[in-house]
Amino acid sequence: MYAALLTLSTVSKAADLDTDKDKPKPTFVQPSFGTLVLPSFTYSDNRLTYAHVFGAIDAGFFSPKPGGGYNGKTDMDVLAYSHFDAWTYGTNFLLVGLSKSGLNDPAGPCTNAGVIQDREGSVSADCAGATDIYGLIRSTIGFNEIFNTHKFTWGPLHDVSLEVGGDADSGNTYFDSAKRQFVAGLQFAFDLPYRGYLDIAPLWKNELGHNAYTQCGSIFAHPAPACNIDGNAHYQDTWALEINYYMDLGFLPQSIQYFSISGRAGIYGPKGPFQGIGGQESTKTEINTEPVRITFDAGKALLGKASAHEVDLWAAYRYWQNQYGEDADSAPYNCTVTTNGVKVSTNSCTASSLATGVTVKF
């Protein structure tokens, strides 16, 4: 569930909670012939973030509304550490976060909040909110830096890099999630006005996962052999596109130049069918975005330019469609339920939410 805050994604850079990394541009290395130049770090940045998300989702967890329909939203508190560094030949970004959900996204052994049951089938209530730990790393190696050239710089294009990375997740919901994701591809880095940047990375993605909800013996699983024997999901390789941008609002009057804008998007192609509740279930393109985040540089505003971005206050809008690749329109029991032959959305696979937080640099 914590991937909703990334970019990584990203988010995912995923993700990402810290898209406003004040990202430097690595300098070109120009060694003399025959001289070995050891790599060195030119910049390092560590930050701690607390965030609150209003109306987050966790696919398949919902509760019935008194007047009909379903509530698939849950508030979420997040604590995250991020590290970014630039070195002679590229960059590294690491994020580790812990999220705590509200009661509408219960911890195991509670099941779907719409059908909370114990092993004997009796209805229970008021389960503790789930906890999730998510980690992400992305590393780049710049072609300009490796080949000691400017041939990969043209107009606003600053550099082209090889990018590799991975994600790992562990949650204590009834799903018992354990995501393992690997990505590799290229990153195209563009310069934006006012010390800004735009990074676009087309990637190959491989993902493994675990879902106890579909495992044989689960109270919701389809009878054997249609159920998932070990709960592990082996997905097909697919494509991904991760985008990050940042820009100071330098066009504002000098007296209020404390604001910046940033955002991210992680778009992940269908990863093939997996063994689900009703047998083979298809997946859809997943769109995990934070299209806009407005940041107020409280450090600079209160303590002066030397303390720029030491304390940031921010607010963001997030949109997540087909969470985890679940089809928001047709996946049974997770994204929709059928009552009297009518399919009704659980509102747990598409998020349109707001988030706010504080980030401290150390």
mmCIF file with all atom_site columns, N, CA and C in Angstrom, residues 62-64 74 100-118 122-130:
data_model
loop_
_atom_site.group_PDB
_atom_site.id
_atom_site.type_symbol
_atom_site.label_atom_id
_atom_site.label_alt_id
_atom_site.label_comp_id
_atom_site.label_asym_id
_atom_site.label_entity_id
_atom_site.label_seq_id
_atom_site.pdbx_PDB_ins_code
_atom_site.Cartn_x
_atom_site.Cartn_y
_atom_site.Cartn_z
_atom_site.occupancy
_atom_site.B_iso_or_equiv
_atom_site.pdbx_formal_charge
_atom_site.auth_seq_id
_atom_site.auth_comp_id
_atom_site.auth_asym_id
_atom_site.auth_atom_id
_atom_site.pdbx_PDB_model_num
ATOM 1  N N  . PHE A 1 62  ? -12.496 -2.822  2.210  1.00 0.00 ? 62  PHE A N  1
ATOM 2  C CA . PHE A 1 62  ? -13.588 -1.869  2.122  1.00 0.00 ? 62  PHE A CA 1
ATOM 3  C C  . PHE A 1 62  ? -14.623 -2.191  3.190  1.00 0.00 ? 62  PHE A C  1
ATOM 4  N N  . SER A 1 63  ? -15.573 -1.313  3.353  1.00 0.00 ? 63  SER A N  1
ATOM 5  C CA . SER A 1 63  ? -16.662 -1.554  4.290  1.00 0.00 ? 63  SER A CA 1
ATOM 6  C C  . SER A 1 63  ? -17.965 -1.057  3.672  1.00 0.00 ? 63  SER A C  1
ATOM 7  N N  . PRO A 1 64  ? -19.095 -1.688  3.998  1.00 0.00 ? 64  PRO A N  1
ATOM 8  C CA . PRO A 1 64  ? -20.381 -1.244  3.443  1.00 0.00 ? 64  PRO A CA 1
ATOM 9  C C  . PRO A 1 64  ? -20.827 0.073   4.052  1.00 0.00 ? 64  PRO A C  1
ATOM 10 N N  . THR A 1 74  ? -9.234  4.799   3.233  1.00 0.00 ? 74  THR A N  1
ATOM 11 C CA . THR A 1 74  ? -8.699  4.779   4.585  1.00 0.00 ? 74  THR A CA 1
ATOM 12 C C  . THR A 1 74  ? -7.646  5.870   4.709  1.00 0.00 ? 74  THR A C  1
ATOM 13 N N  . LYS A 1 100 ? 0.928   3.328   8.340  1.00 0.00 ? 100 LYS A N  1
ATOM 14 C CA . LYS A 1 100 ? -0.067  2.790   9.261  1.00 0.00 ? 100 LYS A CA 1
ATOM 15 C C  . LYS A 1 100 ? -1.444  3.232   8.791  1.00 0.00 ? 100 LYS A C  1
ATOM 16 N N  . SER A 1 101 ? -2.307  2.260   8.464  1.00 0.00 ? 101 SER A N  1
ATOM 17 C CA . SER A 1 101 ? -3.633  2.549   7.935  1.00 0.00 ? 101 SER A CA 1
ATOM 18 C C  . SER A 1 101 ? -4.662  2.694   9.041  1.00 0.00 ? 101 SER A C  1
ATOM 19 N N  . GLY A 1 102 ? -5.830  3.215   8.651  1.00 0.00 ? 102 GLY A N  1
ATOM 20 C CA . GLY A 1 102 ? -6.963  3.280   9.548  1.00 0.00 ? 102 GLY A CA 1
ATOM 21 C C  . GLY A 1 102 ? -7.712  1.956   9.601  1.00 0.00 ? 102 GLY A C  1
ATOM 22 N N  . LEU A 1 103 ? -8.838  1.947   10.301 1.00 0.00 ? 103 LEU A N  1
ATOM 23 C CA . LEU A 1 103 ? -9.565  0.705   10.553 1.00 0.00 ? 103 LEU A CA 1
ATOM 24 C C  . LEU A 1 103 ? -10.174 0.101   9.299  1.00 0.00 ? 103 LEU A C  1
ATOM 25 N N  . ASN A 1 104 ? -10.348 0.887   8.250  1.00 0.00 ? 104 ASN A N  1
ATOM 26 C CA . ASN A 1 104 ? -10.956 0.359   7.030  1.00 0.00 ? 104 ASN A CA 1
ATOM 27 C C  . ASN A 1 104 ? -9.979  -0.472  6.207  1.00 0.00 ? 104 ASN A C  1
ATOM 28 N N  . ASP A 1 105 ? -8.721  -0.509  6.616  1.00 0.00 ? 105 ASP A N  1
ATOM 29 C CA . ASP A 1 105 ? -7.690  -1.352  6.002  1.00 0.00 ? 105 ASP A CA 1
ATOM 30 C C  . ASP A 1 105 ? -7.063  -2.173  7.118  1.00 0.00 ? 105 ASP A C  1
ATOM 31 N N  . PRO A 1 106 ? -7.746  -3.265  7.534  1.00 0.00 ? 106 PRO A N  1
ATOM 32 C CA . PRO A 1 106 ? -7.375  -3.960  8.766  1.00 0.00 ? 106 PRO A CA 1
ATOM 33 C C  . PRO A 1 106 ? -6.141  -4.836  8.632  1.00 0.00 ? 106 PRO A C  1
ATOM 34 N N  . ALA A 1 107 ? -5.446  -5.005  9.749  1.00 0.00 ? 107 ALA A N  1
ATOM 35 C CA . ALA A 1 107 ? -4.333  -5.945  9.823  1.00 0.00 ? 107 ALA A CA 1
ATOM 36 C C  . ALA A 1 107 ? -4.876  -7.375  9.916  1.00 0.00 ? 107 ALA A C  1
ATOM 37 N N  . GLY A 1 108 ? -4.083  -8.349  9.427  1.00 0.00 ? 108 GLY A N  1
ATOM 38 C CA . GLY A 1 108 ? -4.468  -9.742  9.573  1.00 0.00 ? 108 GLY A CA 1
ATOM 39 C C  . GLY A 1 108 ? -4.418  -10.150 11.046 1.00 0.00 ? 108 GLY A C  1
ATOM 40 N N  . PRO A 1 109 ? -5.187  -11.168 11.452 1.00 0.00 ? 109 PRO A N  1
ATOM 41 C CA . PRO A 1 109 ? -5.918  -12.101 10.586 1.00 0.00 ? 109 PRO A CA 1
ATOM 42 C C  . PRO A 1 109 ? -7.294  -11.624 10.138 1.00 0.00 ? 109 PRO A C  1
ATOM 43 N N  . CYS A 1 110 ? -7.642  -10.364 10.409 1.00 0.00 ? 110 CYS A N  1
ATOM 44 C CA . CYS A 1 110 ? -8.887  -9.848  9.859  1.00 0.00 ? 110 CYS A CA 1
ATOM 45 C C  . CYS A 1 110 ? -8.827  -9.887  8.340  1.00 0.00 ? 110 CYS A C  1
ATOM 46 N N  . THR A 1 111 ? -9.960  -10.084 7.704  1.00 0.00 ? 111 THR A N  1
ATOM 47 C CA . THR A 1 111 ? -10.001 -10.174 6.253  1.00 0.00 ? 111 THR A CA 1
ATOM 48 C C  . THR A 1 111 ? -10.619 -8.904  5.695  1.00 0.00 ? 111 THR A C  1
ATOM 49 N N  . ASN A 1 112 ? -11.186 -8.999  4.521  1.00 0.00 ? 112 ASN A N  1
ATOM 50 C CA . ASN A 1 112 ? -11.842 -7.869  3.870  1.00 0.00 ? 112 ASN A CA 1
ATOM 51 C C  . ASN A 1 112 ? -12.745 -7.138  4.866  1.00 0.00 ? 112 ASN A C  1
ATOM 52 N N  . ALA A 1 113 ? -12.575 -5.820  4.959  1.00 0.00 ? 113 ALA A N  1
ATOM 53 C CA . ALA A 1 113 ? -13.367 -5.058  5.922  1.00 0.00 ? 113 ALA A CA 1
ATOM 54 C C  . ALA A 1 113 ? -14.856 -5.154  5.646  1.00 0.00 ? 113 ALA A C  1
ATOM 55 N N  . GLY A 1 114 ? -15.226 -5.535  4.415  1.00 0.00 ? 114 GLY A N  1
ATOM 56 C CA . GLY A 1 114 ? -16.632 -5.706  4.111  1.00 0.00 ? 114 GLY A CA 1
ATOM 57 C C  . GLY A 1 114 ? -17.180 -7.031  4.593  1.00 0.00 ? 114 GLY A C  1
ATOM 58 N N  . VAL A 1 115 ? -16.291 -8.004  4.855  1.00 0.00 ? 115 VAL A N  1
ATOM 59 C CA . VAL A 1 115 ? -16.714 -9.334  5.312  1.00 0.00 ? 115 VAL A CA 1
ATOM 60 C C  . VAL A 1 115 ? -15.718 -9.787  6.365  1.00 0.00 ? 115 VAL A C  1
ATOM 61 N N  . ILE A 1 116 ? -15.662 -9.102  7.497  1.00 0.00 ? 116 ILE A N  1
ATOM 62 C CA . ILE A 1 116 ? -14.683 -9.430  8.527  1.00 0.00 ? 116 ILE A CA 1
ATOM 63 C C  . ILE A 1 116 ? -15.120 -10.706 9.247  1.00 0.00 ? 116 ILE A C  1
ATOM 64 N N  . GLN A 1 117 ? -14.297 -11.756 9.142  1.00 0.00 ? 117 GLN A N  1
ATOM 65 C CA . GLN A 1 117 ? -14.622 -13.036 9.748  1.00 0.00 ? 117 GLN A CA 1
ATOM 66 C C  . GLN A 1 117 ? -13.378 -13.641 10.382 1.00 0.00 ? 117 GLN A C  1
ATOM 67 N N  . ASP A 1 118 ? -13.581 -14.494 11.376 1.00 0.00 ? 118 ASP A N  1
ATOM 68 C CA . ASP A 1 118 ? -12.468 -15.275 11.883 1.00 0.00 ? 118 ASP A CA 1
ATOM 69 C C  . ASP A 1 118 ? -12.534 -16.666 11.265 1.00 0.00 ? 118 ASP A C  1
ATOM 70 N N  . SER A 1 122 ? -17.402 -16.514 12.351 1.00 0.00 ? 122 SER A N  1
ATOM 71 C CA . SER A 1 122 ? -18.163 -15.505 13.073 1.00 0.00 ? 122 SER A CA 1
ATOM 72 C C  . SER A 1 122 ? -17.641 -14.118 12.708 1.00 0.00 ? 122 SER A C  1
ATOM 73 N N  . VAL A 1 123 ? -18.566 -13.155 12.745 1.00 0.00 ? 123 VAL A N  1
ATOM 74 C CA . VAL A 1 123 ? -18.212 -11.795 12.360 1.00 0.00 ? 123 VAL A CA 1
ATOM 75 C C  . VAL A 1 123 ? -17.514 -11.093 13.523 1.00 0.00 ? 123 VAL A C  1
ATOM 76 N N  . SER A 1 124 ? -16.383 -10.475 13.226 1.00 0.00 ? 124 SER A N  1
ATOM 77 C CA . SER A 1 124 ? -15.682 -9.658  14.210 1.00 0.00 ? 124 SER A CA 1
ATOM 78 C C  . SER A 1 124 ? -15.704 -8.213  13.733 1.00 0.00 ? 124 SER A C  1
ATOM 79 N N  . ALA A 1 125 ? -15.173 -7.307  14.518 1.00 0.00 ? 125 ALA A N  1
ATOM 80 C CA . ALA A 1 125 ? -15.240 -5.900  14.144 1.00 0.00 ? 125 ALA A CA 1
ATOM 81 C C  . ALA A 1 125 ? -14.095 -5.128  14.766 1.00 0.00 ? 125 ALA A C  1
ATOM 82 N N  . ASP A 1 126 ? -13.911 -3.886  14.297 1.00 0.00 ? 126 ASP A N  1
ATOM 83 C CA . ASP A 1 126 ? -12.966 -2.938  14.880 1.00 0.00 ? 126 ASP A CA 1
ATOM 84 C C  . ASP A 1 126 ? -11.558 -3.514  14.953 1.00 0.00 ? 126 ASP A C  1
ATOM 85 N N  . CYS A 1 127 ? -11.070 -4.029  13.835 1.00 0.00 ? 127 CYS A N  1
ATOM 86 C CA . CYS A 1 127 ? -9.721  -4.580  13.782 1.00 0.00 ? 127 CYS A CA 1
ATOM 87 C C  . CYS A 1 127 ? -8.696  -3.452  13.735 1.00 0.00 ? 127 CYS A C  1
ATOM 88 N N  . ALA A 1 128 ? -7.477  -3.738  14.153 1.00 0.00 ? 128 ALA A N  1
ATOM 89 C CA . ALA A 1 128 ? -6.404  -2.755  14.090 1.00 0.00 ? 128 ALA A CA 1
ATOM 90 C C  . ALA A 1 128 ? -6.057  -2.448  12.635 1.00 0.00 ? 128 ALA A C  1
ATOM 91 N N  . GLY A 1 129 ? -5.628  -1.212  12.376 1.00 0.00 ? 129 GLY A N  1
ATOM 92 C CA . GLY A 1 129 ? -5.209  -0.844  11.039 1.00 0.00 ? 129 GLY A CA 1
ATOM 93 C C  . GLY A 1 129 ? -3.919  -1.536  10.641 1.00 0.00 ? 129 GLY A C  1
ATOM 94 N N  . ALA A 1 130 ? -3.752  -1.761  9.350  1.00 0.00 ? 130 ALA A N  1
ATOM 95 C CA . ALA A 1 130 ? -2.598  -2.494  8.835  1.00 0.00 ? 130 ALA A CA 1
ATOM 96 C C  . ALA A 1 130 ? -1.332  -1.648  8.863  1.00 0.00 ? 130 ALA A C  1
#
